[in-house]
PDB file of C-alpha atoms and ligand atoms in Angstrom:
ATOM      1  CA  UNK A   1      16.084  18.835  18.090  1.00 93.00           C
ATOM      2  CA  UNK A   2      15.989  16.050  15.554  1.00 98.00           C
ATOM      3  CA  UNK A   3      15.837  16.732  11.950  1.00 98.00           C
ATOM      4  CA  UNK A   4      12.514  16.298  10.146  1.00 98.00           C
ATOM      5  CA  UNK A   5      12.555  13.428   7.151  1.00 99.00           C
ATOM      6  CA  UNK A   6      10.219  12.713   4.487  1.00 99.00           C
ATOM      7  CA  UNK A   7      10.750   9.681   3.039  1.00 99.00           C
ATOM      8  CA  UNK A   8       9.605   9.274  -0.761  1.00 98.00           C
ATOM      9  CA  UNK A   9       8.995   5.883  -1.971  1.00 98.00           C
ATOM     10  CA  UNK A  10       7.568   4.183  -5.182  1.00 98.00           C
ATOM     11  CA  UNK A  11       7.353   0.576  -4.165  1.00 98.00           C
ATOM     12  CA  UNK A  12       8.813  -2.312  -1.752  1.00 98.00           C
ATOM     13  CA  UNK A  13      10.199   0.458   0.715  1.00 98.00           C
ATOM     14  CA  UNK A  14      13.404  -1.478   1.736  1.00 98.00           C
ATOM     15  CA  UNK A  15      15.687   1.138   2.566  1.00 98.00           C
ATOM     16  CA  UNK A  16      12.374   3.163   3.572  1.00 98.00           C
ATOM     17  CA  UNK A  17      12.415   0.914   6.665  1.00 98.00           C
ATOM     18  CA  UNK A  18      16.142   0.480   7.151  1.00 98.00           C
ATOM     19  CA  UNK A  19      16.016   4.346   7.660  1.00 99.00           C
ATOM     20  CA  UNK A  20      12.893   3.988   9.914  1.00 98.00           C
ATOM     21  CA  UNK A  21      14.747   1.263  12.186  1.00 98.00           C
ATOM     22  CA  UNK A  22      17.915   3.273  12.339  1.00 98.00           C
ATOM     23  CA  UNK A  23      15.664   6.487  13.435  1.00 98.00           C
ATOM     24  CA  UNK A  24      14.308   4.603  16.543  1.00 98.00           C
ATOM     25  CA  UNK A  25      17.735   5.177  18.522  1.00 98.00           C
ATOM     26  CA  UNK A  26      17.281   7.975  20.762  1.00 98.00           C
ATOM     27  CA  UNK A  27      20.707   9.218  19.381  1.00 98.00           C
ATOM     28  CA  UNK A  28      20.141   9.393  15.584  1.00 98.00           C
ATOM     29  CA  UNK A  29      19.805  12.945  15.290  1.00 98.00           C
ATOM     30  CA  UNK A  30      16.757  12.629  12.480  1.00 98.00           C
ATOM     31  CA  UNK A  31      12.934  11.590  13.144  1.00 98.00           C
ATOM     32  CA  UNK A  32      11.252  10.164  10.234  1.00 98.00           C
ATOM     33  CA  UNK A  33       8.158  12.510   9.909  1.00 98.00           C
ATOM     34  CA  UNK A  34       6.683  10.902   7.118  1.00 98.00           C
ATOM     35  CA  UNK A  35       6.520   8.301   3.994  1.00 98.00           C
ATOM     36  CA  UNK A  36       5.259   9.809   1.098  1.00 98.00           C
ATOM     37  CA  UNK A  37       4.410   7.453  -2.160  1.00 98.00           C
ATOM     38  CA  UNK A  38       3.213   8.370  -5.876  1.00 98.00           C
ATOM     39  CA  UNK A  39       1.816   5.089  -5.890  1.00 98.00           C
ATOM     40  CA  UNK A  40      -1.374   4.119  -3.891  1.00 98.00           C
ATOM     41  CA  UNK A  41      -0.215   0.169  -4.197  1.00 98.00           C
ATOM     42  CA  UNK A  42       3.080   1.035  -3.231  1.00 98.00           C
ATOM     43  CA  UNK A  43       3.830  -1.902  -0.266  1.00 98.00           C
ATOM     44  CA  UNK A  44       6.056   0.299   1.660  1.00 98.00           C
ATOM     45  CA  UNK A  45       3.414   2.366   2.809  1.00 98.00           C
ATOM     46  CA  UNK A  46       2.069  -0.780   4.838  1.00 98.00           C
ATOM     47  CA  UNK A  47       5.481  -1.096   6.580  1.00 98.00           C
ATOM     48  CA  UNK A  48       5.666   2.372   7.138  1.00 98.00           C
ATOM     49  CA  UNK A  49       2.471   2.312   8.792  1.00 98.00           C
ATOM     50  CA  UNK A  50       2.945  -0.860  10.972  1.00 98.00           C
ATOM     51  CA  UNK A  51       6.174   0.922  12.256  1.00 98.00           C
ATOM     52  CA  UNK A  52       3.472   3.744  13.203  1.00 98.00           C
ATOM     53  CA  UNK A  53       4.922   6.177  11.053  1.00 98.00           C
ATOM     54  CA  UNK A  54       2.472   8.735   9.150  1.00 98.00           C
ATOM     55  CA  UNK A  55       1.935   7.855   5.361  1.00 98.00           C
ATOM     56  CA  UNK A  56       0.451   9.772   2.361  1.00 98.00           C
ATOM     57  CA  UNK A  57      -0.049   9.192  -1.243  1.00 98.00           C
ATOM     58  CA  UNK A  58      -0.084  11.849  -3.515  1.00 98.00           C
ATOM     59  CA  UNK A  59      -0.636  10.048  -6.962  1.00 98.00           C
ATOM     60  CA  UNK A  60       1.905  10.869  -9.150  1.00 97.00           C
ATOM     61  CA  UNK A  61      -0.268   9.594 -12.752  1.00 96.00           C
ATOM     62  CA  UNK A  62      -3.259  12.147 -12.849  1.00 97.00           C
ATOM     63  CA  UNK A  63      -0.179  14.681 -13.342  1.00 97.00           C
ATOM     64  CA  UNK A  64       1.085  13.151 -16.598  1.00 95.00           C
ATOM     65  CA  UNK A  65       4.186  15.276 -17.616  1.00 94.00           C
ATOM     66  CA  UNK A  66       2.530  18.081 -15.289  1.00 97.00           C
ATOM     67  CA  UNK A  67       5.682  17.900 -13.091  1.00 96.00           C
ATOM     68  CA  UNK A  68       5.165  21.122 -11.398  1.00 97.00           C
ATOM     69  CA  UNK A  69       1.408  20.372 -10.554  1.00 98.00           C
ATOM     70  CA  UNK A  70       2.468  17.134  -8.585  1.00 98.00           C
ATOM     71  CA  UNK A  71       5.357  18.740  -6.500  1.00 98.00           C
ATOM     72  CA  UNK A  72       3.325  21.752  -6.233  1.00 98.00           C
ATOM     73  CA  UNK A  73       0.809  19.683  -3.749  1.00 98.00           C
ATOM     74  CA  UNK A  74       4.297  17.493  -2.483  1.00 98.00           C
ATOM     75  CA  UNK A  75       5.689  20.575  -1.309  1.00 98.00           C
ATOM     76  CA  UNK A  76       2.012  21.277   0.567  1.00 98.00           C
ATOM     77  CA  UNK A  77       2.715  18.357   2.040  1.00 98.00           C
ATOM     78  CA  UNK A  78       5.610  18.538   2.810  1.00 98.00           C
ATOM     79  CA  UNK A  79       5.459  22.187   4.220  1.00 98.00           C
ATOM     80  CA  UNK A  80       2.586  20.639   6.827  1.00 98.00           C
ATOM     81  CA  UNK A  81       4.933  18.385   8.270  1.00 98.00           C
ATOM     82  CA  UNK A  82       7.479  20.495   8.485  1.00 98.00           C
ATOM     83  CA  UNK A  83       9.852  18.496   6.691  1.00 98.00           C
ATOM     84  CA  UNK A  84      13.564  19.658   6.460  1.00 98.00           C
ATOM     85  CA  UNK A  85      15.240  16.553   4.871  1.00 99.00           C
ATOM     86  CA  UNK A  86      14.086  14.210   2.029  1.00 99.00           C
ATOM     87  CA  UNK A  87      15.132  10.987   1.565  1.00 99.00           C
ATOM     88  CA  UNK A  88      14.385   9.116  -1.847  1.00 98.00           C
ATOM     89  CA  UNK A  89      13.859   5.371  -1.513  1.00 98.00           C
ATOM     90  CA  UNK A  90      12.802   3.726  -4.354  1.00 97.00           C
ATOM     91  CA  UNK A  91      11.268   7.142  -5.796  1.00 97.00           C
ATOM     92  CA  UNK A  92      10.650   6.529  -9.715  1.00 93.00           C
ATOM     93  CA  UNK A  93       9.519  10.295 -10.291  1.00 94.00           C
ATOM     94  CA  UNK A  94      11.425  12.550 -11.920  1.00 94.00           C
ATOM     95  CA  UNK A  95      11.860  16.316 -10.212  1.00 97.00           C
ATOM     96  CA  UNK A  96      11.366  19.655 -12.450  1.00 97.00           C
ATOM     97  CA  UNK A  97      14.938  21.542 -11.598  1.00 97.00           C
ATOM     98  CA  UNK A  98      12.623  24.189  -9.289  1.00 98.00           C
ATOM     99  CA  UNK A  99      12.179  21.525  -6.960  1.00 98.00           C
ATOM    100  CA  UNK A 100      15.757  20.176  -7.330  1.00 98.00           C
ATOM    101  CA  UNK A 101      16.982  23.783  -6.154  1.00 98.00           C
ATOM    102  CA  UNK A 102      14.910  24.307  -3.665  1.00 98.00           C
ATOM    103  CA  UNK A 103      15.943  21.007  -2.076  1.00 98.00           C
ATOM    104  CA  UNK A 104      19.476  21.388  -3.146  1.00 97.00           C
ATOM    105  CA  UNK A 105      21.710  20.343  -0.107  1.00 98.00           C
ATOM    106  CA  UNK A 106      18.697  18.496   1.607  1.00 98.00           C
ATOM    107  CA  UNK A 107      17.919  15.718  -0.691  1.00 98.00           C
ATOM    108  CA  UNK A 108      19.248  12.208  -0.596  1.00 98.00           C
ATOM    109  CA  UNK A 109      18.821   9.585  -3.002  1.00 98.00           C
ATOM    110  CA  UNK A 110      20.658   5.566  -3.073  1.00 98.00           C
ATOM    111  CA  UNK A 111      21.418   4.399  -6.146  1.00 98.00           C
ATOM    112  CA  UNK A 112      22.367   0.270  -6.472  1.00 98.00           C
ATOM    113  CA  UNK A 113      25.431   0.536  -8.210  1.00 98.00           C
ATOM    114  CA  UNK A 114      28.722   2.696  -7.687  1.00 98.00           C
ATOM    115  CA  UNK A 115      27.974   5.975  -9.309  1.00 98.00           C
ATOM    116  CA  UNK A 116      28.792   7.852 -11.488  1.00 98.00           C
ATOM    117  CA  UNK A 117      28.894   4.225 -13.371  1.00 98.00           C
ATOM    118  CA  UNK A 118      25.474   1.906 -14.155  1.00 98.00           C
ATOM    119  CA  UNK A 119      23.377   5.264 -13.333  1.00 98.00           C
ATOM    120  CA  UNK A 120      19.254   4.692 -14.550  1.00 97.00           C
ATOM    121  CA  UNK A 121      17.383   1.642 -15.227  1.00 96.00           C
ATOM    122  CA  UNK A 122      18.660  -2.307 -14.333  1.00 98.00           C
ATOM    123  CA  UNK A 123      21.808  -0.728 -12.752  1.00 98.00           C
ATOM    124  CA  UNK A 124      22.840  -4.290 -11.727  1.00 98.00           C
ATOM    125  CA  UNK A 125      21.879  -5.712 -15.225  1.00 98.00           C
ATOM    126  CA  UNK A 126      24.610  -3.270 -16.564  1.00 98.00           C
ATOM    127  CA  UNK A 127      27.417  -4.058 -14.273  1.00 98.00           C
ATOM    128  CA  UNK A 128      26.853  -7.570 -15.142  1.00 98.00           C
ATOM    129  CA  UNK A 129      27.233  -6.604 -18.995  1.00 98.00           C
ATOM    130  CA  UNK A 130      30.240  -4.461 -18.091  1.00 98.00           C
ATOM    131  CA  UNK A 131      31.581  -7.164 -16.245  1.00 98.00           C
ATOM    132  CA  UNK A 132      33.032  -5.529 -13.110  1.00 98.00           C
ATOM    133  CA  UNK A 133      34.412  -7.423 -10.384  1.00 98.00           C
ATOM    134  CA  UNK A 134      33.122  -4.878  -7.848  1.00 98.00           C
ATOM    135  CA  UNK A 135      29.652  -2.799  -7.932  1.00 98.00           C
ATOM    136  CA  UNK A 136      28.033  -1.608  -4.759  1.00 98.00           C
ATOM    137  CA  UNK A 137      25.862   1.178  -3.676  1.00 98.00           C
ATOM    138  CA  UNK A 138      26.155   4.983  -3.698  1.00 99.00           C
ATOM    139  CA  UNK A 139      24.097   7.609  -1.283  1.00 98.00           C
ATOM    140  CA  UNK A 140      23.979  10.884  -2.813  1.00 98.00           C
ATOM    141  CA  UNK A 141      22.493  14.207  -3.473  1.00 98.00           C
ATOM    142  CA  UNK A 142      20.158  14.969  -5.825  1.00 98.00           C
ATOM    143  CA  UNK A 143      20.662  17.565  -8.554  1.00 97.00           C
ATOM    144  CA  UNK A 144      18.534  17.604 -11.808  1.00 95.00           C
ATOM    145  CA  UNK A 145      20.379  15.285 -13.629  1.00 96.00           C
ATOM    146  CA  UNK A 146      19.138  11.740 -12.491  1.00 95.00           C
ATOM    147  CA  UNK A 147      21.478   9.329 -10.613  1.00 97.00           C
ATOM    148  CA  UNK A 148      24.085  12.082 -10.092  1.00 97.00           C
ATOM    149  CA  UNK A 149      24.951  14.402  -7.473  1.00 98.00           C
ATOM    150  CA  UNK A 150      27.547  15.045  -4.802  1.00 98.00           C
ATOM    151  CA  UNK A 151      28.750  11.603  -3.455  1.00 98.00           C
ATOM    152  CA  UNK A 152      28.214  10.925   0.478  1.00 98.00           C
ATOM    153  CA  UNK A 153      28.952   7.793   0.846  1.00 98.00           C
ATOM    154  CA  UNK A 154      29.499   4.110  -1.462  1.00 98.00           C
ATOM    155  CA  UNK A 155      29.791   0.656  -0.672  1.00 98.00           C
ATOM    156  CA  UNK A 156      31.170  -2.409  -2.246  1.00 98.00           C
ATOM    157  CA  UNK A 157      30.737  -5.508  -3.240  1.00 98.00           C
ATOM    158  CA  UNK A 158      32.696  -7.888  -5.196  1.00 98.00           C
ATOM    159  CA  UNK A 159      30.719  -9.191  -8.176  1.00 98.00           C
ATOM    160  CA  UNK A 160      31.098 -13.177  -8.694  1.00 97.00           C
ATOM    161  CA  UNK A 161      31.094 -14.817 -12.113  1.00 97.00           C
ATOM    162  CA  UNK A 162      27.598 -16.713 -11.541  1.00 97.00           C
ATOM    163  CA  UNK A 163      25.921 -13.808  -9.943  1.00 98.00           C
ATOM    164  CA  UNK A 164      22.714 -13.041 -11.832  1.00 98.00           C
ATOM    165  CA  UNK A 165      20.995  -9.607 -11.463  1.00 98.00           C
ATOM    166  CA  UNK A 166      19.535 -11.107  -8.729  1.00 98.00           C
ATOM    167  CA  UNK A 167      21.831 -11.953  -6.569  1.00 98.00           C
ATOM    168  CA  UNK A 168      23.985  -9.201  -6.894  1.00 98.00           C
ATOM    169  CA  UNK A 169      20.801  -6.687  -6.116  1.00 98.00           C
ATOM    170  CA  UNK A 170      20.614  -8.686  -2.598  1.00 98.00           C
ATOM    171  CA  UNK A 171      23.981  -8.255  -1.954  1.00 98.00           C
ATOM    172  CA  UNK A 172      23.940  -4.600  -2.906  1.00 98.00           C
ATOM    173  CA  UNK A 173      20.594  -4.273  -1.263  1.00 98.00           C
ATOM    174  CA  UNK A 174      22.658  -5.298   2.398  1.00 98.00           C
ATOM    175  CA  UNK A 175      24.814  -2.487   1.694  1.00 98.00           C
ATOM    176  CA  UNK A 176      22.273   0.161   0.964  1.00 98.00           C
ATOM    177  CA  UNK A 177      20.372  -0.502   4.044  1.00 98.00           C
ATOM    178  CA  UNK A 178      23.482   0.023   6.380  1.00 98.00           C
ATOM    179  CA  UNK A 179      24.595   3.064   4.346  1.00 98.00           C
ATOM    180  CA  UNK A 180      21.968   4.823   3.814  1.00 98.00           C
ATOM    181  CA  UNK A 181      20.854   5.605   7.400  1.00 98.00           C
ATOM    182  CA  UNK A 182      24.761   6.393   8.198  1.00 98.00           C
ATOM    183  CA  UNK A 183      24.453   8.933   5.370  1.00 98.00           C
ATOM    184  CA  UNK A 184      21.086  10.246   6.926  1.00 98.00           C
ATOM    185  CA  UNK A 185      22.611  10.433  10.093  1.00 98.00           C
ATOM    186  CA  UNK A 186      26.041  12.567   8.988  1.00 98.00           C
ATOM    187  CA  UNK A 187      23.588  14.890   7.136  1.00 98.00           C
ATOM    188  CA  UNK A 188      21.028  15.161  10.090  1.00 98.00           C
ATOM    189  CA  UNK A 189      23.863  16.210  12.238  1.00 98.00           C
ATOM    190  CA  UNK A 190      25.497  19.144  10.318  1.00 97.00           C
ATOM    191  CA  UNK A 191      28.494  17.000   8.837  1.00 98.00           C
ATOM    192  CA  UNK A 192      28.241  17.190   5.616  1.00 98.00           C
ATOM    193  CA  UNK A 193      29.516  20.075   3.433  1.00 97.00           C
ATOM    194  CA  UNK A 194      28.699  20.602  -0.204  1.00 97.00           C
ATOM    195  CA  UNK A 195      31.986  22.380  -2.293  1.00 96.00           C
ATOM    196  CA  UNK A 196      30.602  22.623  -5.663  1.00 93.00           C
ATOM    197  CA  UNK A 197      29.991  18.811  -7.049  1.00 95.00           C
ATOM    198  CA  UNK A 198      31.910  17.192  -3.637  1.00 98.00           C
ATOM    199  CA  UNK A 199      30.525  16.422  -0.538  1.00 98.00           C
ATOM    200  CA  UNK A 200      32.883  16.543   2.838  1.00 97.00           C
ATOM    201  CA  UNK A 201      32.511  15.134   5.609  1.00 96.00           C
ATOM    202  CA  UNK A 202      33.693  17.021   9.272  1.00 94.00           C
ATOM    203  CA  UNK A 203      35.193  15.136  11.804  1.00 91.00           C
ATOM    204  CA  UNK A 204      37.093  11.915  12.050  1.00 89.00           C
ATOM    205  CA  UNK A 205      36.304   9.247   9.492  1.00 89.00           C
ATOM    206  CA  UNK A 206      37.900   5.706   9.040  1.00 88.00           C
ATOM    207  CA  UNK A 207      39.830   5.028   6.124  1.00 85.00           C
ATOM    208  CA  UNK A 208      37.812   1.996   5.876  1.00 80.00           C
ATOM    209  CA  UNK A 209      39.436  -1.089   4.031  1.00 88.00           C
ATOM    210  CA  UNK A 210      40.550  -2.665   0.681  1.00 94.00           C
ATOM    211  CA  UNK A 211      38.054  -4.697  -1.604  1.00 96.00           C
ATOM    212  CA  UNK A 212      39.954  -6.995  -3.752  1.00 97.00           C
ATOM    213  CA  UNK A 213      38.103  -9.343  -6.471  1.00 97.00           C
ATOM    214  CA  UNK A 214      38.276 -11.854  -7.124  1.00 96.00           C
ATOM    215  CA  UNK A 215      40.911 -13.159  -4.711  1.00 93.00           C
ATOM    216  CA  UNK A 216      42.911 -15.529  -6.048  1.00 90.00           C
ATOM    217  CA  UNK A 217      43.432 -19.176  -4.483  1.00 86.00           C
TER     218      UNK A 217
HETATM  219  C1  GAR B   1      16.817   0.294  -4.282  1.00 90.79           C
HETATM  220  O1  GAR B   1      17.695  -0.715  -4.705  1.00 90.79           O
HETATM  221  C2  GAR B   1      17.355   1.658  -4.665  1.00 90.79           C
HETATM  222  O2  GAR B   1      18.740   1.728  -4.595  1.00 90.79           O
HETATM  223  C3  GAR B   1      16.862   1.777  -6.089  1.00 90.79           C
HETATM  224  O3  GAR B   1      15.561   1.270  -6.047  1.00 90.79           O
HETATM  225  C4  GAR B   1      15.499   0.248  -5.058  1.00 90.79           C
HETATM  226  C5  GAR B   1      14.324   0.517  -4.174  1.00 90.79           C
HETATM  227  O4  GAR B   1      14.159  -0.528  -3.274  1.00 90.79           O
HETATM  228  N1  GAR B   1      16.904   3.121  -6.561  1.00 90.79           N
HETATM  229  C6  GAR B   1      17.216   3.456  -7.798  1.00 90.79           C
HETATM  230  O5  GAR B   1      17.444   2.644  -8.675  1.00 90.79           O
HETATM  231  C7  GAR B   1      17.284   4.951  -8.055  1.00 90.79           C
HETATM  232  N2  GAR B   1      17.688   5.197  -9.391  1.00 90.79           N
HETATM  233  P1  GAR B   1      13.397  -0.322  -1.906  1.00 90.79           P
HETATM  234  O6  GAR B   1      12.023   0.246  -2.284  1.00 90.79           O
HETATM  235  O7  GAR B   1      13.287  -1.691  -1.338  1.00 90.79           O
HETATM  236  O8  GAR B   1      14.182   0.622  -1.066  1.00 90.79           O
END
């Protein structure tokens, strides 16, 4: 039986429909149940629906700071699809700690830059400031505290001198949409184990190789 995902988005849905095209395989061991967006005008939910997967928006505004109202119907929802995974793509909503917990272990979010650095707002903004030669992405679970959370998987990217916020996000954006489905698919098939603020990962794993920049010429 394959897992049960809702994926939650705000806007463009990139890695929304990364995740969708991964979940076509008849091995990826997760079905993408639904796409779920706070915003009516989100464009994901287009995508979503072209790919023929079921959308819903559940507007996130008339709640205000009434966090517990809004997750109180996402949960209804939720509960009718029978979702047993959430993936955040995108999702610019912040969770009360009730909903945190009761998704605790379930609940991935990708973040554009290699946490725990750059975590929040313009993440590649501030690794340009910081001036690191390598940034990347980070899949991880979510836990109250925003951008944070057991670590399942990062990539990297080296950062060049003339990159401007947007170029690097491209860049990073190629990574998140091969990691995050990999992710998805090592939760969806009982890999992943949580030991306090680590995630582990059973079963063989390549040591995967060495990102050096810049390299010198
Ligand atoms: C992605 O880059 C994702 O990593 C980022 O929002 C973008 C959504 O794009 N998420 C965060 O910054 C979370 N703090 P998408 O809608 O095209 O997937």
């Amino acid at each position: 039986m394959k897992a049960r995902v809702a994926i939650l988005i705000s806007g463009r849905g990139s890695n929304m429909a990364a995740l969708i095209d991964a979940a076509t395989a008849a091995d990826f061991p997760a079905e993408i149940a639904t796409v779920i967006s706070n915003r009516a005008d989100a464009a994901g939910l287009e995508k979503a629906a072209a790919s023929g997967i079921k959308t819903k928006v559940i507007e996130s505004k008339p709640f205000g700071k009434d966090r517990a109202g809004f997750e109180a119907v996402l949960q209804r929802a939720l509960d009718e699809e029978k979702v047993e995974l959430i993936c955040l793509g995108g999702f610019m909503r912040l969770f009360t700690a009730e909903f945190v917990q009761r998704w605790y272990g379930k609940m991935l979010n990708i973040h554009p830059s290699l946490l725990p650095s750059f975590p929040g707002l313009d993440p590649h903004g501030q690794a340009l400031r910081a001036g690191v030669k390598i940034s990347g992405a980070t899949v991880h679970f979510v836990i109250p505290e925003t951008d944070a959370g057991p670590i399942v998987m990062q990539g990297a990217v080296a950062v060049a001198d003339d990159d401007t916020a947007e170029t690097l996000s491209q860049r990073i954006l190629d990574i998140e949409h091969r990691i995050y489905p990999e992710a998805l698919r090592l939760l969806a098939s009982g890999r992943l184990r949580l030991e306090g603020d680590f995630c582990r990962i059973a079963g063989d794993t390549e040591r995967g190789g060495t990102l050096i920049s810049p390299r010198t010429i």
